[in-house]
Amino acid sequence: MILAISRAERYSPNSIDKDAAILHSLCKELKHYGYDVDSTDEISLGANDNRRVYISMARTDQALDLLDHATRRGAIVMNDPHAVVLCKNRRLLMQTLANAGLNTPAAAPAPAAAPAASESAPKTPSNSASAPQAPSGYWVKKNRGYSEQAADVCYAADGDQLTTIVAQMKARGIDDIYVTPHVEGDLVKFYGVAGTDFFRTFYPGDDRQFKFAQEEINGLPQHYSFDAESLQRSIDAAARHIGLDFYGGDAIIAPDGTATIIDFNDWPSYSRCREEAARAMALAVAGRIRQKGKRPLLPLGSHAGVRAIIFDYGGTLDTGGTHWGKQLWHAYQRQQVPVSEELFREAYVHAERTLGKNPIIKPEFTFLRTLETKVEIELKYIEERIDGFNASQWLRPVVDDLYALTLSHTRRSRQVLTKLAQKMPMVLVSNFYGNVATVLREMQLDTLFTSVIESAVVGVRKPDPRIFSLGVEALGIKPSETVVIGDSYDKDIEPAKAAGCRTVWYIGEGWNDGLPDATHADAVITSLTELE
């Protein structure tokens, strides 16, 4: 059903193994979700291939033409071939990014000795601050195509070097040359998956992972403060505008926190965050497949007859769609807790049953205290089964990791919910321990819901449809006038549909392999920002 297309080696300078690894990781994740995945390389892609879904790293003109034909017959292609073609023209790409609202460096005039094509090239519009009067250097790049060797992207310290480098490129047969002034500041690499919450930034000057050596021009990073979430929103919006599902690039962070995008590309190697990226990419693919054939999700305020929203809490507003069991397991992995996934899963189920049967969590417990209690039960269960395992050694690292991540996810959710609350009333329906009101106050969500239906309080638990009926009653409207949004297909979507509500499935990483067919979901999303 899915064909994975690898990149020609000439388009992976110094990154052949890394590019192969991310594609392999993505295929592995998709297989976990029950998809059949075949592989080929872009040179061997056949004109008669008629798959429904392609995940493509291809960059050759022939492969992109074939994939364009596939999109026209209705196939899903990620990344979209038109977006990849755009990325093959630096000047046009940067102009498009500037038009989409990103700061980009203005094109610099080519030296007098440069080829005519460079001298007459139109300058790239930019909404950056005014260009410096005396640039501290220049970047000289092959405009069309991709960098296949170090000489395709060169730094010139002054005008004389600029003239020399341009002449050298012309001698190699490169007539279309793109010149920009050097931008001083911290060099930051970013990786993202469009339409999801996945976005990561790294300083190559810290880990010394350089593709060539040009990343050293900006020197050691000073770690200037910048708004990473604002950068994510603007870059992700630009990626979706272009049509890139999987993207990466480079930004320069000035001392005042201003970000200038100096490079943007389709499907990077994600080498610093490969496994995490592969999970997000797989969910993006799954979401696209599950959404295909359904009505596009309109702004909720425009849905005919929709008057209110019911939200799930855990896994929806606090983890970015990831099941809490998986969220915990990934924290154990990040902190290198010496335990197998099999034993962890036993510990997780034990903790859930223990908290479900015993009134350990009190109404005044914050989320942090709840998390500490749950993780402590898990770790002690593991301690009893592994010789030499010290539960107290791992409690703080795991809890601190998870709490910081939860705050980040919840902050993004709060931004979306604040906008939605201005359009229509919202109710929370959650399986919780009796302390959800305390948690909502802690997370600054308490003022956004007109009512809260909590399983421990009302005595009804999901997947019983009656708990959603209670939410509808609290709103005082018909079920058909209500849309339920949740991450769990069997605990949110199916019972909400049985209660007569409309449904939006927030597809995320589940507890088990495989994915439901989304029959009962009216729409599928991979990020709450899609609700805006």
XYZ file of C-alpha atoms in Angstrom:
532
model
C 0.000 0.000 0.000
C 2.840 2.428 0.867
C 5.958 2.837 -1.265
C 9.022 4.361 0.421
C 11.376 6.049 -2.049
C 14.992 6.598 -1.039
C 17.154 9.494 -2.193
C 19.871 9.243 -4.839
C 23.274 9.246 -3.146
C 24.458 12.361 -4.947
C 21.785 14.321 -3.097
C 23.060 13.079 0.287
C 26.592 14.512 0.520
C 28.158 13.299 3.779
C 24.690 12.064 4.821
C 24.078 8.847 2.890
C 23.788 6.641 5.975
C 21.806 9.249 7.918
C 19.256 9.724 5.135
C 18.877 5.973 4.783
C 18.413 5.624 8.551
C 15.499 8.052 8.848
C 13.647 6.387 5.986
C 14.232 2.984 7.586
C 12.978 4.246 10.957
C 9.844 5.705 9.374
C 9.104 2.453 7.547
C 9.511 0.536 10.796
C 7.059 2.829 12.585
C 4.513 2.514 9.774
C 4.741 -1.263 9.940
C 3.969 -1.061 13.675
C 0.722 0.642 12.693
C -0.148 -2.250 10.408
C 0.771 -0.753 7.036
C 2.395 -2.735 4.245
C 5.495 -0.825 3.170
C 7.666 -1.542 0.128
C 10.890 0.279 -0.738
C 12.633 1.459 -3.877
C 15.106 4.144 -4.877
C 14.189 7.186 -6.908
C 16.174 6.006 -9.938
C 14.226 2.725 -10.045
C 10.773 4.266 -9.542
C 8.565 2.887 -12.282
C 6.089 4.809 -14.396
C 3.458 2.094 -13.935
C 3.517 2.069 -10.148
C -0.007 2.705 -8.837
C 0.281 2.752 -5.043
C -2.140 4.768 -2.982
C 0.552 6.295 -0.746
C 4.175 7.357 -1.334
C 6.680 8.601 1.219
C 9.378 10.131 -0.918
C 12.857 11.534 -0.446
C 13.174 11.819 -4.254
C 14.802 14.834 -5.887
C 15.484 13.816 -9.500
C 13.326 15.466 -12.148
C 12.191 12.095 -13.489
C 11.024 10.832 -10.093
C 9.287 14.110 -9.274
C 7.441 14.015 -12.600
C 6.209 10.477 -11.836
C 5.104 11.515 -8.350
C 3.326 14.551 -9.749
C 1.385 12.177 -12.004
C 0.558 10.077 -8.914
C -0.886 13.101 -7.098
C -3.043 13.900 -10.120
C -4.580 10.413 -10.019
C -5.406 10.909 -6.326
C -2.476 9.274 -4.541
C -1.019 10.667 -1.316
C 2.602 11.802 -1.788
C 4.645 13.060 1.157
C 6.590 15.278 0.476
C 4.545 16.861 -2.297
C 6.647 16.917 -5.497
C 5.730 20.550 -6.221
C 7.203 21.550 -2.852
C 10.402 19.639 -3.615
C 10.696 21.392 -6.984
C 10.405 24.733 -5.160
C 13.234 23.714 -2.822
C 15.438 23.223 -5.898
C 15.424 26.973 -6.573
C 16.976 28.838 -3.646
C 16.026 32.308 -4.856
C 12.393 31.440 -5.440
C 12.221 29.420 -2.216
C 13.519 32.266 -0.059
C 11.177 34.703 -1.773
C 8.267 32.353 -1.049
C 9.311 32.044 2.600
C 9.554 35.820 2.901
C 6.096 36.177 1.369
C 4.853 33.647 3.936
C 6.028 35.908 6.757
C 9.484 34.546 7.641
C 12.581 36.692 8.046
C 15.057 35.906 5.259
C 18.310 37.599 4.226
C 17.986 39.974 1.287
C 19.863 38.916 -1.819
C 23.177 40.740 -2.120
C 24.325 42.305 -5.404
C 26.758 40.118 -7.287
C 30.267 41.493 -7.951
C 31.001 43.181 -11.233
C 33.036 40.218 -12.414
C 30.211 37.816 -11.738
C 28.191 36.146 -14.516
C 25.443 38.233 -16.040
C 22.782 35.859 -14.725
C 23.824 36.710 -11.189
C 24.135 40.427 -11.841
C 20.633 40.677 -13.259
C 18.974 38.307 -10.779
C 16.044 39.894 -8.936
C 16.575 40.594 -5.300
C 14.687 38.468 -2.827
C 12.045 40.400 -0.872
C 12.654 40.266 2.844
C 10.773 41.383 5.898
C 13.930 41.299 7.981
C 15.321 44.412 9.577
C 17.274 46.585 7.137
C 20.373 44.872 5.786
C 23.692 45.851 7.387
C 25.587 48.609 5.552
C 28.824 46.617 5.510
C 28.227 42.839 5.447
C 30.703 40.782 7.461
C 30.842 38.343 4.591
C 28.769 36.692 1.886
C 27.295 33.290 1.131
C 27.621 32.174 -2.463
C 25.365 29.297 -3.479
C 24.389 27.354 -6.543
C 20.858 28.607 -7.059
C 19.262 25.700 -8.878
C 19.364 22.111 -7.710
C 20.774 20.823 -4.431
C 24.187 21.051 -2.826
C 26.058 17.962 -3.972
C 29.490 19.024 -2.757
C 31.045 21.579 -0.429
C 31.892 23.905 -3.345
C 28.179 24.411 -4.052
C 27.882 26.593 -0.921
C 30.825 28.856 -0.111
C 31.584 31.639 2.364
C 33.337 34.759 1.106
C 34.875 36.971 3.774
C 34.987 40.031 1.510
C 34.257 41.334 -1.972
C 37.502 39.995 -3.448
C 36.771 36.451 -2.259
C 33.207 36.837 -3.501
C 34.433 37.675 -7.004
C 36.851 34.740 -6.957
C 34.256 32.233 -5.794
C 31.705 33.385 -8.350
C 34.312 32.973 -11.081
C 35.146 29.475 -9.804
C 31.491 28.487 -9.887
C 31.146 29.835 -13.416
C 34.163 27.792 -14.437
C 32.370 24.688 -13.136
C 29.416 25.493 -15.405
C 27.220 27.081 -12.727
C 25.774 30.284 -14.194
C 22.800 30.792 -11.853
C 24.346 31.925 -8.576
C 22.599 33.182 -5.444
C 24.438 35.581 -3.109
C 23.287 36.728 0.319
C 25.017 38.692 3.058
C 26.326 36.733 6.019
C 24.049 37.015 9.063
C 25.786 37.033 12.427
C 24.371 35.276 15.474
C 23.762 31.773 16.763
C 23.357 29.116 14.092
C 20.376 26.904 14.997
C 19.240 23.852 13.060
C 15.548 23.000 13.145
C 13.600 19.877 12.252
C 9.829 19.614 11.963
C 6.867 17.597 10.768
C 4.182 19.911 9.379
C 0.781 19.856 11.030
C 2.062 18.091 14.151
C 3.562 19.189 17.451
C 6.990 17.850 16.478
C 9.596 20.603 16.177
C 13.146 20.433 17.512
C 16.056 22.869 17.492
C 19.772 22.153 17.973
C 23.025 24.081 18.010
C 25.540 22.362 15.696
C 28.239 24.410 17.400
C 27.512 22.458 20.585
C 27.554 18.886 19.301
C 30.018 19.586 16.436
C 27.941 17.614 13.924
C 28.770 19.484 10.739
C 27.728 18.473 7.210
C 30.699 20.282 5.698
C 32.560 22.894 7.744
C 30.636 26.061 6.966
C 28.591 25.791 10.159
C 31.695 26.912 12.061
C 31.674 30.352 10.407
C 29.257 31.697 13.020
C 31.524 30.529 15.850
C 30.529 29.008 19.164
C 26.858 29.601 20.013
C 26.077 32.219 22.632
C 22.633 30.667 23.223
C 20.728 33.888 22.770
C 17.203 33.608 24.115
C 14.438 33.179 21.514
C 10.793 32.126 21.398
C 11.004 28.548 20.094
C 7.221 28.084 20.034
C 6.695 31.251 18.002
C 9.438 30.119 15.618
C 7.724 26.741 15.314
C 4.355 28.294 14.489
C 5.778 30.549 11.789
C 7.996 27.890 10.196
C 5.298 25.225 10.346
C 2.805 27.586 8.718
C 5.331 28.303 5.964
C 5.986 24.572 5.456
C 2.282 23.912 5.054
C 2.000 26.901 2.724
C 4.727 25.408 0.538
C 3.423 21.863 0.843
C 6.298 20.260 2.772
C 5.303 17.571 5.274
C 8.836 16.772 6.469
C 11.227 19.707 6.639
C 14.349 21.138 8.217
C 16.637 24.083 7.872
C 18.923 26.638 9.484
C 18.142 29.837 11.326
C 20.364 32.559 12.727
C 19.323 33.893 16.123
C 20.374 37.478 16.757
C 21.212 38.774 20.262
C 17.695 40.264 20.489
C 16.108 36.870 19.732
C 15.143 37.664 16.130
C 15.332 34.605 13.871
C 16.433 34.792 10.231
C 15.873 31.707 8.085
C 18.938 31.093 5.931
C 18.162 27.595 4.661
C 15.062 25.447 4.246
C 14.954 21.953 2.802
C 12.764 18.963 2.204
C 13.206 15.883 4.345
C 16.422 16.293 6.372
C 18.143 13.344 8.038
C 16.758 14.217 11.511
C 19.982 12.653 12.774
C 19.832 14.309 16.186
C 16.269 13.175 16.888
C 15.700 10.321 14.459
C 13.458 7.950 16.393
C 11.281 10.716 17.807
C 10.965 12.275 14.357
C 10.073 8.924 12.776
C 7.185 8.492 15.221
C 5.830 11.942 14.366
C 6.280 11.328 10.639
C 4.457 7.991 10.834
C 1.530 9.630 12.603
C 1.447 12.375 9.961
C 1.254 9.709 7.255
C -1.401 7.766 9.169
C -3.412 10.915 9.757
C -3.345 11.769 6.052
C -4.479 8.249 5.146
C -7.249 8.212 7.752
C -8.454 11.675 6.714
C -8.546 10.911 2.991
C -12.124 10.745 1.746
C -13.518 12.614 4.746
C -14.730 16.188 4.667
C -11.930 18.671 5.336
C -12.038 20.036 8.856
C -13.502 23.530 8.656
C -13.017 26.121 11.387
C -15.280 24.820 14.148
C -17.224 28.041 14.286
C -18.197 27.504 10.646
C -19.469 23.949 11.016
C -23.172 23.959 10.199
C -25.101 23.222 13.352
C -22.106 22.826 15.709
C -22.718 24.882 18.836
C -20.272 23.469 21.407
C -17.160 21.350 21.943
C -16.441 18.519 24.367
C -12.742 17.870 25.014
C -11.002 14.874 26.499
C -8.124 15.751 28.836
C -5.391 13.127 29.328
C -3.610 12.323 26.072
C -5.403 15.135 24.256
C -4.522 18.381 26.005
C -1.392 17.323 27.886
C 0.657 14.983 25.664
C 0.132 16.063 22.080
C -2.036 13.052 21.308
C 0.332 10.447 22.749
C -1.106 7.770 25.060
C 0.169 8.341 28.582
C 1.697 4.865 28.722
C 3.823 5.685 25.673
C 4.615 9.140 27.020
C 5.972 7.540 30.176
C 7.926 4.900 28.282
C 9.655 7.487 26.101
C 10.685 9.402 29.224
C 12.153 6.175 30.640
C 14.068 5.778 27.370
C 15.346 9.370 27.371
C 16.550 9.001 30.951
C 18.059 5.595 30.142
C 16.218 3.744 32.884
C 17.543 0.147 32.740
C 14.245 -1.667 32.147
C 12.720 -3.518 29.204
C 9.570 -2.211 27.568
C 7.795 -5.434 28.519
C 8.491 -4.965 32.226
C 7.669 -1.259 32.008
C 4.277 -2.066 30.501
C 3.580 -4.433 33.393
C 4.549 -1.681 35.835
C 2.351 0.863 34.068
C -0.721 -1.390 34.153
C -0.022 -2.208 37.812
C 0.132 1.490 38.714
C -3.083 2.257 36.814
C -4.944 -0.560 38.567
C -3.538 0.413 41.946
C -4.680 4.027 41.551
C -8.036 2.910 40.157
C -8.817 0.599 43.066
C -7.451 2.713 45.921
C -8.179 6.351 46.837
C -4.502 7.287 46.796
C -4.908 10.427 44.679
C -6.651 13.130 46.720
C -8.741 15.996 45.276
C -6.029 18.508 46.234
C -3.253 16.643 44.391
C -1.647 18.705 41.641
C -0.658 17.086 38.371
C 2.970 17.103 39.522
C 2.117 15.250 42.710
C -0.108 12.841 40.781
C 2.730 12.147 38.363
C 5.191 11.597 41.218
C 2.783 9.136 42.841
C 2.203 7.182 39.631
C 5.878 6.975 38.653
C 6.882 5.962 42.168
C 4.459 3.020 42.067
C 5.853 1.966 38.689
C 9.471 2.199 39.775
C 8.896 0.243 42.969
C 7.191 -2.484 40.948
C 10.295 -2.626 38.730
C 12.618 -2.541 41.771
C 10.983 -5.701 43.117
C 11.771 -7.542 39.885
C 15.303 -6.365 38.973
C 18.236 -7.039 41.268
C 20.119 -3.872 42.104
C 17.484 -1.535 40.647
C 17.106 1.577 42.811
C 13.683 3.179 42.355
C 14.653 6.393 44.135
C 17.536 6.945 41.706
C 15.166 7.308 38.757
C 12.113 9.002 40.258
C 13.266 12.618 39.948
C 14.796 12.392 36.438
C 11.689 10.723 34.976
C 9.224 13.031 36.724
C 11.135 16.207 35.845
C 11.393 15.095 32.210
C 7.669 14.365 31.959
C 6.510 17.432 33.841
C 8.499 19.806 31.624
C 7.137 18.105 28.505
C 3.585 18.209 29.837
C 3.842 21.929 30.577
C 5.036 22.529 27.020
C 2.202 20.525 25.436
C -0.392 22.089 27.716
C 0.835 25.601 26.974
C 0.269 25.001 23.258
C -3.144 23.486 23.974
C -4.090 26.499 26.084
C -3.340 28.838 23.184
C -5.727 26.909 20.931
C -8.431 26.501 23.572
C -8.355 30.194 24.447
C -9.255 31.042 20.845
C -11.953 28.354 20.642
C -13.547 29.453 23.928
C -14.256 32.832 22.337
C -16.359 31.109 19.663
C -18.446 28.588 21.625
C -18.835 26.904 25.025
C -16.572 23.977 25.893
C -16.967 21.106 28.353
C -14.296 18.725 29.608
C -15.119 14.996 29.877
C -12.341 12.947 31.430
C -11.501 9.686 33.145
C -9.557 11.045 36.098
C -8.806 10.436 39.777
C -11.056 13.054 41.356
C -8.508 15.884 41.187
C -8.976 17.183 37.659
C -10.228 20.555 38.961
C -6.929 21.036 40.811
C -4.972 20.014 37.728
C -6.904 22.433 35.513
C -6.089 25.293 37.864
C -2.434 24.258 37.909
C -2.348 24.256 34.097
C -4.350 27.516 33.802
C -7.185 25.793 31.935
C -9.888 26.074 34.589
C -11.545 29.222 33.194
C -11.959 27.808 29.689
C -14.627 25.166 30.402
C -18.225 25.864 31.314
C -18.472 22.450 32.970
C -16.242 19.507 33.900
C -17.475 15.910 33.849
C -15.000 13.700 35.719
C -15.421 9.924 35.919
C -14.391 9.668 39.582
C -17.058 12.243 40.488
C -20.002 11.179 38.312
C -19.428 7.427 38.654
C -19.370 6.729 34.899
C -16.174 5.971 32.986
C -15.277 5.951 29.344
C -15.938 4.091 27.105
C -19.493 4.251 28.478
C -21.346 6.647 26.130
C -23.343 7.959 29.083
C -20.409 10.094 30.224
C -20.585 12.023 26.937
C -24.343 12.301 27.291
C -23.699 13.999 30.643
C -21.429 16.470 28.867
C -24.139 17.222 26.297
C -26.714 17.699 29.079
C -24.381 20.166 30.801
C -24.296 22.170 27.574
C -28.072 22.075 27.228
C -28.002 21.292 23.502
C -28.522 18.323 21.193
C -25.777 15.689 20.748
C -25.703 16.420 17.018
C -24.827 20.041 17.823
C -21.737 18.928 19.756
C -18.308 17.869 18.501
C -16.162 15.631 20.721
C -12.370 15.864 20.376
C -10.149 13.166 21.838
C -7.067 11.042 21.255
C -8.489 7.633 22.167
C -10.485 6.051 19.373
C -12.144 3.417 21.563
C -12.652 5.598 24.659
C -13.483 8.928 23.011
C -14.521 8.593 19.380
C -16.611 5.408 19.380
C -18.634 6.161 22.545
C -19.093 9.810 21.567
C -20.458 8.713 18.206
C -22.729 6.228 20.004
C -24.006 9.152 22.107
C -24.972 10.972 18.900
C -22.122 13.509 18.838
C -19.879 14.534 15.996
C -16.260 13.484 16.445
C -12.724 14.669 15.719
C -10.029 12.062 16.327
C -6.709 13.507 17.468
C -4.513 10.744 16.108
C -1.382 10.138 18.137
C 0.922 7.394 19.314
C -1.235 4.746 20.951
C -0.568 2.171 23.628
C -0.757 -0.726 21.164
C 0.444 -1.301 17.608
C -2.022 -0.853 14.769
C -4.583 1.865 14.152
C -8.409 1.820 13.898
C -9.935 2.566 10.516
C -11.436 5.909 11.640
C -14.938 4.951 10.496
C -16.575 6.733 13.446
C -14.455 9.888 13.169
C -15.928 12.792 11.219
C -12.462 14.312 10.933
C -8.878 13.360 11.805
C -6.217 15.784 13.049
C -2.565 15.411 14.013
C -2.311 18.658 15.984
C -4.751 20.774 17.961
C -3.585 23.780 15.953
C -5.667 22.409 13.074
C -8.745 23.348 15.115
C -7.849 27.024 14.788
